[in-house]
Amino acid sequence: MAVYEHAYKQYLGKLTPQWSRFLVIPRHAFRDVFRSKLFTAFFVVCFIPLLIEAILIYLHHNVNALAILKVDVRELIPIDASFFQTFVNLQASFAFFVTLFVGPPLVARDLRNNALPLYLCRPFSRTEYVLGKMSVLFILLSAITWVPQLLLFCFQAYLEGASWFIDNLWLASAIFIGSVVGILLLALLSQAVSALVKWRVIASATLLGIFFIPSVFGEVINNIFLTRWGNIISLGALMKNVSAGLFGTFIRTTAHITDFDGRVSREIIMNEPPLWASWFVLFVICAICLALLSRKVKAYEVVR
Amino acid sequence: MAVAATVQEQASLRDPANFAPVIDLNDLSVKFGRRPILQSLRGELRGRAIGLLGPNGAGKTTLIHTLLGFHPPSSGTAHIFGQDITTDAKQIRLLIGYMPERDSFIAGMSAVHFVRLMAELSGLPSEAALERAHEALFYVGLGEARYRSLDTYSLGMKQLAKLAQAIVHGPRLIFLDEPTNGLDPAARQRMIRLVREIRDSGKANIVLSSHLLRDVEECCEEILILKDGRLAVYCNLEEERKSNRKFLLLETRGDQEKFTTAIGELGCDYAITGDHRVKVVLQGGIEVRDLYRIASQFDVQIRRMSYKRDSLEDIFLKAMENGHGSL
């Protein structure tokens, strides 16, 4: 089938290994994603907090710099679990907006254009397809969350010394697990929404709604029933709790309300849902997303 | 390079899998819910180009989809080049190219990008995929338009791009589902020419599903006709044409029943094909004047008489009437 021959020719060359074939999807998807200048600019902005984080770590260990800036080291935020947790949560918010831009069209575009039979008639399974589409988000979100966070953790360990590194190794696992759980949740949710809603704008709006509408309802429940169990339906609160649990900053009792009618009559203590409940709900959401994907990602929909 | 290819070709000739039928249907049945779509299909398809015919809803596309592994068989199975579709689906898909009936694209991509992606998904390394994508697009006649976005392609160009993605990885079996749908005569001719070229190259077998008998007649050596999910006919078109006796097509007016009964009594085979049309195969010793004699005897007018051979249309129509699996 050479251009000059104009004849049909079989391919007799080497084939790529089966395990790596799903990576073809993200490689081609990135070309489309970074074609948008707006997105590229936003993606660069996502690194600004990380730069600030790096500067703060550096300042903690550079006396000369502190002297020039006339800042006392005690005035700086301490580099501890809360420090890393704050930045992990901040990057998670950026990850959410990246997902809003990248996630919705991934599966929706293929479904709208009947492209699935073209993928699935090749030695390429439905699992590999979902894995490929998820890895688009996984790679992009990793680049702004746990990968730079772990590099900064290593930077801090390098400046602080080996003993700090050994004592705080658990922080590295908290950064990694917390970020990966968030990325998986975002990737699965956006893929499921993308598979259900074929229009990009509506899919983005739906994803936004899934995050914010239950949070509002959760807050209403919390305020009406004087509880914190409303957080169980808020994805943001669930992720925050899971992250706090991993970083060892989870406090179950979050609010005391003093019932006051001129005098103190009784104190109401509000407890956050237990950590296991947050993990369980996240697990259920991921399972539902996978079930939806398994229903929708098919070469052809069979009308029974 | 050429020596390596020859060695590989000779090795492939020694491979017993290469002598297996292209498609071997073993009691293949498919149900959607309780509704049977394909029922106990049996047969060994060995042709270089096999036409898949049948009225709408006969199960042509479902058969292709089942062979591609999109639908699981409810019972029975099928083998492609000796490999079971239920257990060796991935191995089979390495050997298959598929051009779907409906528009199937990835939006916002140029043709070369699209075909390259498809080649990479088939397992070709990136550079080889790019090279083959260019070659495939030139081969189908889209060389000059290969950098244009698929969204801007005409229907004919989209069909050609679909063909390019089906052949980019050099499959041994290509499923073409209604490849000439919506094409103007010139584009149709180009598509037919490409299909015939691939067939004649001897490097790939083709299964062409179509409801256009002319397309199948021009491209295929064998035909498989489906009716209500059952195998109505499977035959070699060329042999069938050769073995078909010439027959007389008569257009008559008058008492057709008495006329045809008398012809039957003479020992001739006949078939009533329309209100006033009768097909008659003359037996030895019977001549045309005998027909005139009988016609005059029953006061029947023979208004037109012509010699014909069975066309694919006749085979198809006969299959639709009988549907018993043979001619």
mmCIF file of C-alpha atoms in Angstrom, chain A residues 1-3 6-12 14-16 18 21 24-25 27-28 31-32 35 109-110 113-115 117-125 128 299-300 302-304, chain B residues 8 32-33 35 65 70-71 90 93-94 98 100 102-108 113-114 116-118 120-125 132 135 138-139 165 167 169-172 203-204:
data_model
loop_
_atom_site.group_PDB
_atom_site.id
_atom_site.type_symbol
_atom_site.label_atom_id
_atom_site.label_comp_id
_atom_site.label_asym_id
_atom_site.label_seq_id
_atom_site.Cartn_x
_atom_site.Cartn_y
_atom_site.Cartn_z
ATOM 1 C CA MET A 1 0.000 0.000 0.000
ATOM 2 C CA ALA A 2 2.978 2.276 -0.449
ATOM 3 C CA VAL A 3 2.067 5.721 -1.770
ATOM 4 C CA HIS A 6 -0.961 2.154 -4.844
ATOM 5 C CA ALA A 7 -1.523 -1.479 -3.947
ATOM 6 C CA TYR A 8 -2.981 -3.174 -0.906
ATOM 7 C CA LYS A 9 -0.255 -4.417 1.409
ATOM 8 C CA GLN A 10 -0.440 -6.281 4.702
ATOM 9 C CA TYR A 11 1.465 -4.984 7.708
ATOM 10 C CA LEU A 12 4.183 -7.425 8.652
ATOM 11 C CA LYS A 14 6.336 -5.431 14.905
ATOM 12 C CA LEU A 15 3.325 -4.644 17.089
ATOM 13 C CA THR A 16 3.304 -2.633 20.290
ATOM 14 C CA GLN A 18 -0.888 -5.022 24.435
ATOM 15 C CA ARG A 21 -1.974 0.247 23.989
ATOM 16 C CA VAL A 24 -2.436 5.767 22.703
ATOM 17 C CA ILE A 25 -5.638 7.522 23.802
ATOM 18 C CA ARG A 27 -1.245 10.785 23.728
ATOM 19 C CA HIS A 28 -3.702 11.794 21.041
ATOM 20 C CA ARG A 31 -2.855 17.222 21.370
ATOM 21 C CA ASP A 32 -6.499 18.306 21.330
ATOM 22 C CA ARG A 35 -4.785 23.203 21.308
ATOM 23 C CA ARG A 109 -17.592 12.934 21.651
ATOM 24 C CA ASP A 110 -17.034 9.293 20.750
ATOM 25 C CA ASN A 113 -19.915 10.340 16.508
ATOM 26 C CA ASN A 114 -20.429 6.560 16.839
ATOM 27 C CA ALA A 115 -16.703 6.098 17.240
ATOM 28 C CA PRO A 117 -17.235 0.485 17.145
ATOM 29 C CA LEU A 118 -14.006 1.745 15.580
ATOM 30 C CA TYR A 119 -12.142 1.387 18.876
ATOM 31 C CA LEU A 120 -13.713 -1.901 19.853
ATOM 32 C CA CYS A 121 -13.352 -3.695 16.509
ATOM 33 C CA ARG A 122 -9.600 -3.621 17.131
ATOM 34 C CA PRO A 123 -7.612 -5.619 19.671
ATOM 35 C CA PHE A 124 -8.724 -3.062 22.232
ATOM 36 C CA SER A 125 -11.167 -3.916 24.998
ATOM 37 C CA GLU A 128 -8.713 -0.507 27.926
ATOM 38 C CA ALA A 299 -19.909 -0.741 20.428
ATOM 39 C CA TYR A 300 -23.647 -0.753 19.827
ATOM 40 C CA VAL A 302 -28.886 -3.313 21.761
ATOM 41 C CA VAL A 303 -32.601 -2.572 21.638
ATOM 42 C CA ARG A 304 -34.290 -5.589 23.203
ATOM 43 C CA GLN B 8 7.098 -14.592 5.887
ATOM 44 C CA PHE B 32 -31.506 -9.915 21.918
ATOM 45 C CA GLY B 33 -33.504 -10.527 25.056
ATOM 46 C CA ARG B 35 -35.981 -12.158 20.385
ATOM 47 C CA HIS B 65 -21.215 -7.544 14.862
ATOM 48 C CA PHE B 70 -19.833 -6.985 19.797
ATOM 49 C CA HIS B 71 -22.686 -9.367 20.622
ATOM 50 C CA LYS B 90 -8.538 -10.261 20.633
ATOM 51 C CA ARG B 93 -9.446 -8.585 15.910
ATOM 52 C CA LEU B 94 -5.778 -8.374 14.989
ATOM 53 C CA TYR B 98 -14.212 -3.126 9.884
ATOM 54 C CA PRO B 100 -19.220 0.363 9.818
ATOM 55 C CA ARG B 102 -23.150 4.438 10.000
ATOM 56 C CA ASP B 103 -20.966 7.534 10.190
ATOM 57 C CA SER B 104 -18.236 6.733 12.699
ATOM 58 C CA PHE B 105 -15.549 9.283 13.415
ATOM 59 C CA ILE B 106 -13.662 11.102 16.061
ATOM 60 C CA ALA B 107 -14.655 14.710 15.722
ATOM 61 C CA GLY B 108 -12.167 17.521 15.305
ATOM 62 C CA HIS B 113 -4.640 11.912 12.460
ATOM 63 C CA PHE B 114 -7.783 9.788 12.643
ATOM 64 C CA ARG B 116 -3.113 7.038 12.400
ATOM 65 C CA LEU B 117 -4.921 6.769 15.742
ATOM 66 C CA MET B 118 -6.837 3.763 14.438
ATOM 67 C CA GLU B 120 -1.976 2.697 16.652
ATOM 68 C CA LEU B 121 -4.978 1.169 18.399
ATOM 69 C CA SER B 122 -4.481 -1.869 16.167
ATOM 70 C CA GLY B 123 -0.991 -2.180 17.591
ATOM 71 C CA LEU B 124 1.196 -0.417 15.039
ATOM 72 C CA PRO B 125 4.052 1.621 16.476
ATOM 73 C CA ARG B 132 0.559 3.559 6.875
ATOM 74 C CA GLU B 135 -0.415 5.269 2.413
ATOM 75 C CA PHE B 138 -3.483 7.849 -0.798
ATOM 76 C CA TYR B 139 -4.670 4.364 -1.662
ATOM 77 C CA GLN B 165 -9.182 3.156 8.723
ATOM 78 C CA ILE B 167 -7.392 -1.287 5.913
ATOM 79 C CA HIS B 169 -3.310 -2.078 9.619
ATOM 80 C CA GLY B 170 -3.385 -4.480 6.663
ATOM 81 C CA PRO B 171 -6.015 -6.913 7.951
ATOM 82 C CA ARG B 172 -6.565 -10.379 6.462
ATOM 83 C CA LYS B 203 -3.944 -10.459 0.598
ATOM 84 C CA ALA B 204 -7.284 -9.928 2.230
#
